[in-house]
XYZ file of C-alpha atoms in Angstrom:
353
model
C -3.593 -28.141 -5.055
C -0.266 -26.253 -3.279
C 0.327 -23.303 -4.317
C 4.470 -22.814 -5.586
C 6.754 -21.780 -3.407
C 6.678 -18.283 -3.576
C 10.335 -16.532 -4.917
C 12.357 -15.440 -2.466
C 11.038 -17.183 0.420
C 13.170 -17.882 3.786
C 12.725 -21.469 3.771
C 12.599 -24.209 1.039
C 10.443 -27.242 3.231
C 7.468 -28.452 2.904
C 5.525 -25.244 4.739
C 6.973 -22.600 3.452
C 4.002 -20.892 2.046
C 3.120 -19.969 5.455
C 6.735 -18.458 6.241
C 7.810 -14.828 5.320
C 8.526 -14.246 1.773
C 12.044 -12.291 1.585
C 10.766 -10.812 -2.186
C 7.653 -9.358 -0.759
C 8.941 -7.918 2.221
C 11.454 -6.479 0.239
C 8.974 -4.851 -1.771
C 7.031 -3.709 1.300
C 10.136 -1.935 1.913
C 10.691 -0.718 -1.707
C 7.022 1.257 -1.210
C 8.929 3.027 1.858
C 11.644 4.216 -0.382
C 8.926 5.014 -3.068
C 6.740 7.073 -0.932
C 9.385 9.237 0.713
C 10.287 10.280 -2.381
C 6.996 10.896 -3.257
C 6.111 12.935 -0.895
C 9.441 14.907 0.040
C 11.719 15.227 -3.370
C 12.127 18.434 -4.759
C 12.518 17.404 -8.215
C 12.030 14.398 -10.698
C 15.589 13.316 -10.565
C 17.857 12.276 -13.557
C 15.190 11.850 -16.635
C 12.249 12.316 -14.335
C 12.839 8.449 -12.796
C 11.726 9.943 -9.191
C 8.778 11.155 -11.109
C 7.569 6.846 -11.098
C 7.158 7.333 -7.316
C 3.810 8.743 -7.817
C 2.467 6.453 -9.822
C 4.144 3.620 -7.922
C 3.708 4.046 -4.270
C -0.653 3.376 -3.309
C -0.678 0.787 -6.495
C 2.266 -0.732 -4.904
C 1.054 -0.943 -1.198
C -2.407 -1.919 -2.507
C -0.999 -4.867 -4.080
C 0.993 -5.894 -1.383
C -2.063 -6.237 0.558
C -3.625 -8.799 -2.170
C -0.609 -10.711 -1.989
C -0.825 -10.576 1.656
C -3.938 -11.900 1.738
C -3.491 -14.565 0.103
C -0.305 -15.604 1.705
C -2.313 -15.410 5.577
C -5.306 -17.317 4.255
C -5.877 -20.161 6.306
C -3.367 -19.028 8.927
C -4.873 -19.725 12.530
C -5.889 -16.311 13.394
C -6.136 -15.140 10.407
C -9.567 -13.195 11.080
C -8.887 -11.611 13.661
C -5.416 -10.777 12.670
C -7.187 -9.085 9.467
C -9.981 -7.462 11.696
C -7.115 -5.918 14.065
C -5.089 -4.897 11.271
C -7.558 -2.981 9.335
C -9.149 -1.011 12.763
C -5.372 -0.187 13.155
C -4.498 1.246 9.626
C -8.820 2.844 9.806
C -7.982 4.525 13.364
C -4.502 5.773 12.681
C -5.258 6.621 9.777
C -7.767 8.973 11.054
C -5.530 10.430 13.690
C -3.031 11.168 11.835
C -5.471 13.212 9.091
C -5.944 15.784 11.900
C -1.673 16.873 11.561
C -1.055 19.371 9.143
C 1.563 17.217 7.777
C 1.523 18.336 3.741
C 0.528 14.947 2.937
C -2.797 13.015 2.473
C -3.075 10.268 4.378
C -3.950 7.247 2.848
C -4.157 4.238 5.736
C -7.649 4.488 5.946
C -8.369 3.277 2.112
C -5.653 0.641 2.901
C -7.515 -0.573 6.128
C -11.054 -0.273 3.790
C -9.138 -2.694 1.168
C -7.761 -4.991 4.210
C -11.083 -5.662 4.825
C -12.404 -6.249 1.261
C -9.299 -8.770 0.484
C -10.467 -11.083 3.663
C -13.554 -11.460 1.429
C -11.712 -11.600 -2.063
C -8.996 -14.487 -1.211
C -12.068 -16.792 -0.702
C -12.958 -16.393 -4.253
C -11.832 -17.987 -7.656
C -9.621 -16.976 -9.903
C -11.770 -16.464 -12.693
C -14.046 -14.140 -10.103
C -11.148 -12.194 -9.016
C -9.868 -11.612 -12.595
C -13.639 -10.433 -13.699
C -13.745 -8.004 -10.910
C -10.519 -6.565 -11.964
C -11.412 -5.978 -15.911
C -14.609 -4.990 -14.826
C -13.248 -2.027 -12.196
C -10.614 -1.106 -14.842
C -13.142 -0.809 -17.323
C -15.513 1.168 -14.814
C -13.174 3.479 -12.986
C -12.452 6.181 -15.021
C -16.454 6.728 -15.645
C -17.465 6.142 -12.264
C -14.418 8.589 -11.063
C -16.054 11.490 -13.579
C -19.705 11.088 -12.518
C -19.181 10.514 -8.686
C -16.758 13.555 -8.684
C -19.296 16.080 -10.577
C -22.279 14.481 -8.262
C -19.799 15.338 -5.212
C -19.157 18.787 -6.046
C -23.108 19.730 -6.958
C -23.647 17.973 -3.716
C -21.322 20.400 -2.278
C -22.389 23.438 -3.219
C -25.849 22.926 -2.947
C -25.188 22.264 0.947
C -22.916 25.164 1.048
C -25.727 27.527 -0.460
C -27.970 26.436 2.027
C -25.486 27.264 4.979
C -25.066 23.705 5.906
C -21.907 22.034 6.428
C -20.247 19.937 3.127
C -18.407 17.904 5.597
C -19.752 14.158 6.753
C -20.316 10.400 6.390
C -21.660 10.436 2.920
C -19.234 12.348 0.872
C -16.338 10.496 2.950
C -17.648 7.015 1.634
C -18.384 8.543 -1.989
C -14.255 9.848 -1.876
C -13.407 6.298 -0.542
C -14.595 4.114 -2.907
C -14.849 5.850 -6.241
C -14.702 9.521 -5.825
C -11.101 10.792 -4.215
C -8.973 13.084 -5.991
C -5.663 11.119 -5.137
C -7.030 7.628 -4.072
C -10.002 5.332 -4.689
C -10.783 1.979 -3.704
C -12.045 0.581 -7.689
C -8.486 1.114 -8.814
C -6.902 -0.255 -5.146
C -9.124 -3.519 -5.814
C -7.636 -3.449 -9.676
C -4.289 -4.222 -8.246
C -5.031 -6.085 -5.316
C -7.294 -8.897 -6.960
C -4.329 -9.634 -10.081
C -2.406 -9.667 -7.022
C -4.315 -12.336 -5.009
C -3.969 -14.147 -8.451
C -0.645 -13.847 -8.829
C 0.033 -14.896 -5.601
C -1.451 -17.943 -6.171
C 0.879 -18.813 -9.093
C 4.074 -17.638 -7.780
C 6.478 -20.154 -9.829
C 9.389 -18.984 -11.760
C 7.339 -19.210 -15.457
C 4.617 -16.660 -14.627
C 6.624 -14.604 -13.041
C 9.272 -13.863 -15.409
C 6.409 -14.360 -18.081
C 4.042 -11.254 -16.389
C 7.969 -9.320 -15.703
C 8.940 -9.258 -19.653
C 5.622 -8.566 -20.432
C 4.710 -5.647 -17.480
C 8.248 -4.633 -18.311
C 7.625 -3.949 -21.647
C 4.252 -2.239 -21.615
C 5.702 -0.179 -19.067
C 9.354 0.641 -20.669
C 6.329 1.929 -23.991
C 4.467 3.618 -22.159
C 6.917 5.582 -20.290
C 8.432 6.711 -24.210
C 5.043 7.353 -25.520
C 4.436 9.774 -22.757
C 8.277 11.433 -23.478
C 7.918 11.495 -27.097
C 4.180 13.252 -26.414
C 2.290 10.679 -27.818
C 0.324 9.274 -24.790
C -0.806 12.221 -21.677
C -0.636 10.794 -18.005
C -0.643 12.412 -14.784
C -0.710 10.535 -11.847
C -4.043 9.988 -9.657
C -6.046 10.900 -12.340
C -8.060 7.607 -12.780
C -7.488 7.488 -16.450
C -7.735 4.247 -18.652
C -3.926 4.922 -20.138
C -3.187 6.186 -15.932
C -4.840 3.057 -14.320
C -3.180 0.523 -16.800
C 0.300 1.888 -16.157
C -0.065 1.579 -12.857
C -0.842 -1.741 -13.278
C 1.981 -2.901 -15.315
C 4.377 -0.672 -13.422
C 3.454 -2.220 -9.715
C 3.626 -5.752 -11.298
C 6.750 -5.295 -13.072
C 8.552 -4.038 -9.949
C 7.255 -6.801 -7.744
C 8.154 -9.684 -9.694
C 11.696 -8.114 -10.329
C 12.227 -7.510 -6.807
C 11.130 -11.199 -6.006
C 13.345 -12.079 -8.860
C 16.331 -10.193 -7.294
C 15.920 -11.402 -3.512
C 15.634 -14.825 -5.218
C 19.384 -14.146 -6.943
C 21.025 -12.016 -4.364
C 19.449 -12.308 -1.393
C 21.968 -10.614 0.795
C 20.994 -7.149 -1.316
C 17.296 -7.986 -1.067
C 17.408 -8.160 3.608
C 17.635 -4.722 3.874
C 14.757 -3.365 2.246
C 12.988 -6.556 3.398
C 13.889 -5.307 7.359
C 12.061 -2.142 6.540
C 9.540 -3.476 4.747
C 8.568 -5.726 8.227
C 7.923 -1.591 9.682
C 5.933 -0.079 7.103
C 3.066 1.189 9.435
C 5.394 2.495 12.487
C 7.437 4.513 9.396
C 4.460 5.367 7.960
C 3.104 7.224 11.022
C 6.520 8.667 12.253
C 6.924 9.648 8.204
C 3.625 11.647 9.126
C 4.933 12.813 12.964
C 8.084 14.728 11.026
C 6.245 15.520 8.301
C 4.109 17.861 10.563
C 7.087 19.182 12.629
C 9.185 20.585 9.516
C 5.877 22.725 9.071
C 4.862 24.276 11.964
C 6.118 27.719 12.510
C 7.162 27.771 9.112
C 5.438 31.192 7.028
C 2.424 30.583 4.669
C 3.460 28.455 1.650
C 6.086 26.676 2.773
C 6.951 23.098 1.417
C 8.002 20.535 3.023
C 9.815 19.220 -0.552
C 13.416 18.313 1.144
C 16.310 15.998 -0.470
C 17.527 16.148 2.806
C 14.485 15.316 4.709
C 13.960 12.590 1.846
C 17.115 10.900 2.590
C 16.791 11.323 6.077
C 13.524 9.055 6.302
C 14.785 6.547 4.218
C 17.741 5.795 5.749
C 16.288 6.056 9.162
C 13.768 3.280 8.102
C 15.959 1.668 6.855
C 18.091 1.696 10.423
C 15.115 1.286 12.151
C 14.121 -2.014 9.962
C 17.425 -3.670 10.808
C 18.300 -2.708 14.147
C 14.781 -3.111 15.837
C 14.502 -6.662 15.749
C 17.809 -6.880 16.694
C 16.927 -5.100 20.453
C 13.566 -6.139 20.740
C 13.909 -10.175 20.462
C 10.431 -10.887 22.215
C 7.354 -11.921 19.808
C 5.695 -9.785 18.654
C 7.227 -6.594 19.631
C 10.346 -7.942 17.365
C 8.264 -6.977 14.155
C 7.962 -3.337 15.110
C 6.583 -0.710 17.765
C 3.338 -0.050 16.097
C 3.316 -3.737 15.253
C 3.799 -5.081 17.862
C 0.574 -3.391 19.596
C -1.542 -4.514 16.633
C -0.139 -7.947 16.471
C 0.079 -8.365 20.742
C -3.616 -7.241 20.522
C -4.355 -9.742 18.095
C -2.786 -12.726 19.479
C -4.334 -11.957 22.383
C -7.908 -11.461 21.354
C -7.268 -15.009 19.142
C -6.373 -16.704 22.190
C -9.130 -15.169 24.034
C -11.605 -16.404 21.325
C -9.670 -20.385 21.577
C -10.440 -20.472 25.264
C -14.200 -19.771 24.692
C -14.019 -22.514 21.934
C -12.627 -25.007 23.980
């Protein structure tokens, strides 16, 4: 069976499943905005709003990768498009851990998840939604026992004079044990995602909307009133399912809007077509305010917040706009990862043939 159409898309014919979905690129470039201001404003903003960011921006990208997924499966390529992508997001990702940029890089657990979602968009839906409750239900225990079984690990290497550092306590951090991010709460998101992609008419998603929307708008005045205690990256039950409902509820209303007014919706969608090269030059100035700064400095800035948003932004629309030639048109870091790709897919044709 087709899937629907999804909202927002650039085209209304016959194939436009495979064409670029206006509401999810603008989403893309909604996790920009939401991640700058996670990781450079001062302050929470009016009513703590800017507070949101950190629950918002790694649920968000995470799910964008499900719905990704899903919307490349198929595509000719598609492997080794996948394959390039994730070694791009794993190897920056490590270079740009070694800045001393205030700010913990998170493109290697999005390259990890890359990977996994090649795997997941070949399953069912009832599979993908079982793997979901399951993690949720998981998470939070396997966060608490990993993390103590980290730190005795720790010390007891420490005591001994060995190093604490290595391969084993990197994967534990990666999938279930990180203080910030883990891969059992990515996959949460990213498998309702694949899901969700695959029923993208206008019933479920203003149906999961009102309903995210809702759960969300009570959560948010349980926690004011003192009633309900969150703090984000914790891994906690009430933590992981507002996550969940917040990241859903902000998709589907930004597919919703670039459906409606799609004029608004093109320039976060330009940006959201540059996420990795902003991403790394996000990282590049983030370790240049810092250096020769004295001991304890922040890099917290409203004006260095503003300053990468409306560069990307800038950046989103006017790259494409000087760079015309496929597929350097999509970005600078982009287009490396998807020349290289193309390339080693037409490589891989003429052995075939």
């Amino acid at each position: 069976m087709t899937a629907p159409l999804p909202l927002g898309s650039r085209s209304d014919s016959a194939t436009a499943g495979r064409a670029r979905d206006l509401g999810i690129d603008a989403a893309r470039g909604l996790a920009l905005v939401s991640m700058f201001v996670a990781h450079f404003a001062p302050g929470g903003g009016p009513g703590g709003v800017l507070d949101l960011s950190e629950y918002l921006t790694a649920p968000l990208f995470a799910f964008l990768i499900g719905w990704g997924a899903q919307l490349g499966r198929g595509r000719h390529g598609e492997v080794v498009a996948v394959l390039v992508r994730a070694a791009a997001l794993i190897g920056i990702g490590l270079l740009l851990e070694r800045s001393d940029a205030q700010i913990v890089v998170v493109l290697v657990w999005l390259g990890a998840l890359t990977l996994l979602c090649l795997v997941l968009v070949r399953l069912p839906d009832l599979a993908l939604l079982g793997i979901a409750v399951a993690l949720y239900v998981l998470e939070p225990r396997l966060l608490t026992s990993t993390a103590a079984a980290l730190r005795d690990w720790r010390f007891e290497r420490l005591m001994a004079g060995e190093t604490a550092d290595g391969l084993y306590p990197r994967l534990l951090e990666l999938a279930v044990a990180g203080p910030y991010y883990r891969l059992t709460s990515m996959l949460v998101v990213a498998c309702l995602a694949i899901v969700l992609a695959r029923h993208a008419g206008r019933l479920v998603t203003v149906a999961s909307l009102a309903g995210c929307a809702l759960v969300t708008a009570g959560m948010i005045g349980a926690q004011r009133a003192g009633t309900l205690d969150m703090a984000p990256y914790t891994g906690t039950p009430a933590v992981l399912t507002f996550e969940v409902v917040l990241v859903v509820a902000v998709v589907q209303a930004v597919r919703l809007a670039a459906t409606w007014v799609p004029a608004a919706a093109r320039p976060l969608a330009d940006a959201g077509r540059i996420t990795l090269t902003a991403y790394v030059v996000q990282i590049l100035v983030a370790h240049q305010w810092v250096q020769d700064r004295e001991p304890g400095f922040r890099d917290d800035s409203w004006g260095l917040m503003a300053a990468m948003i409306v560069g990307s932004l800038a950046l989103g629309w006017l790259w494409p706009r000087l760079v015309r030639w496929e597929p350097w048109s999509r970005g600078p870091v982009e287009g490396i990862e998807r020349g290289l790709a193309r390339g080693i897919t037409a490589g891989v044709d003429r052995v075939r043939r």
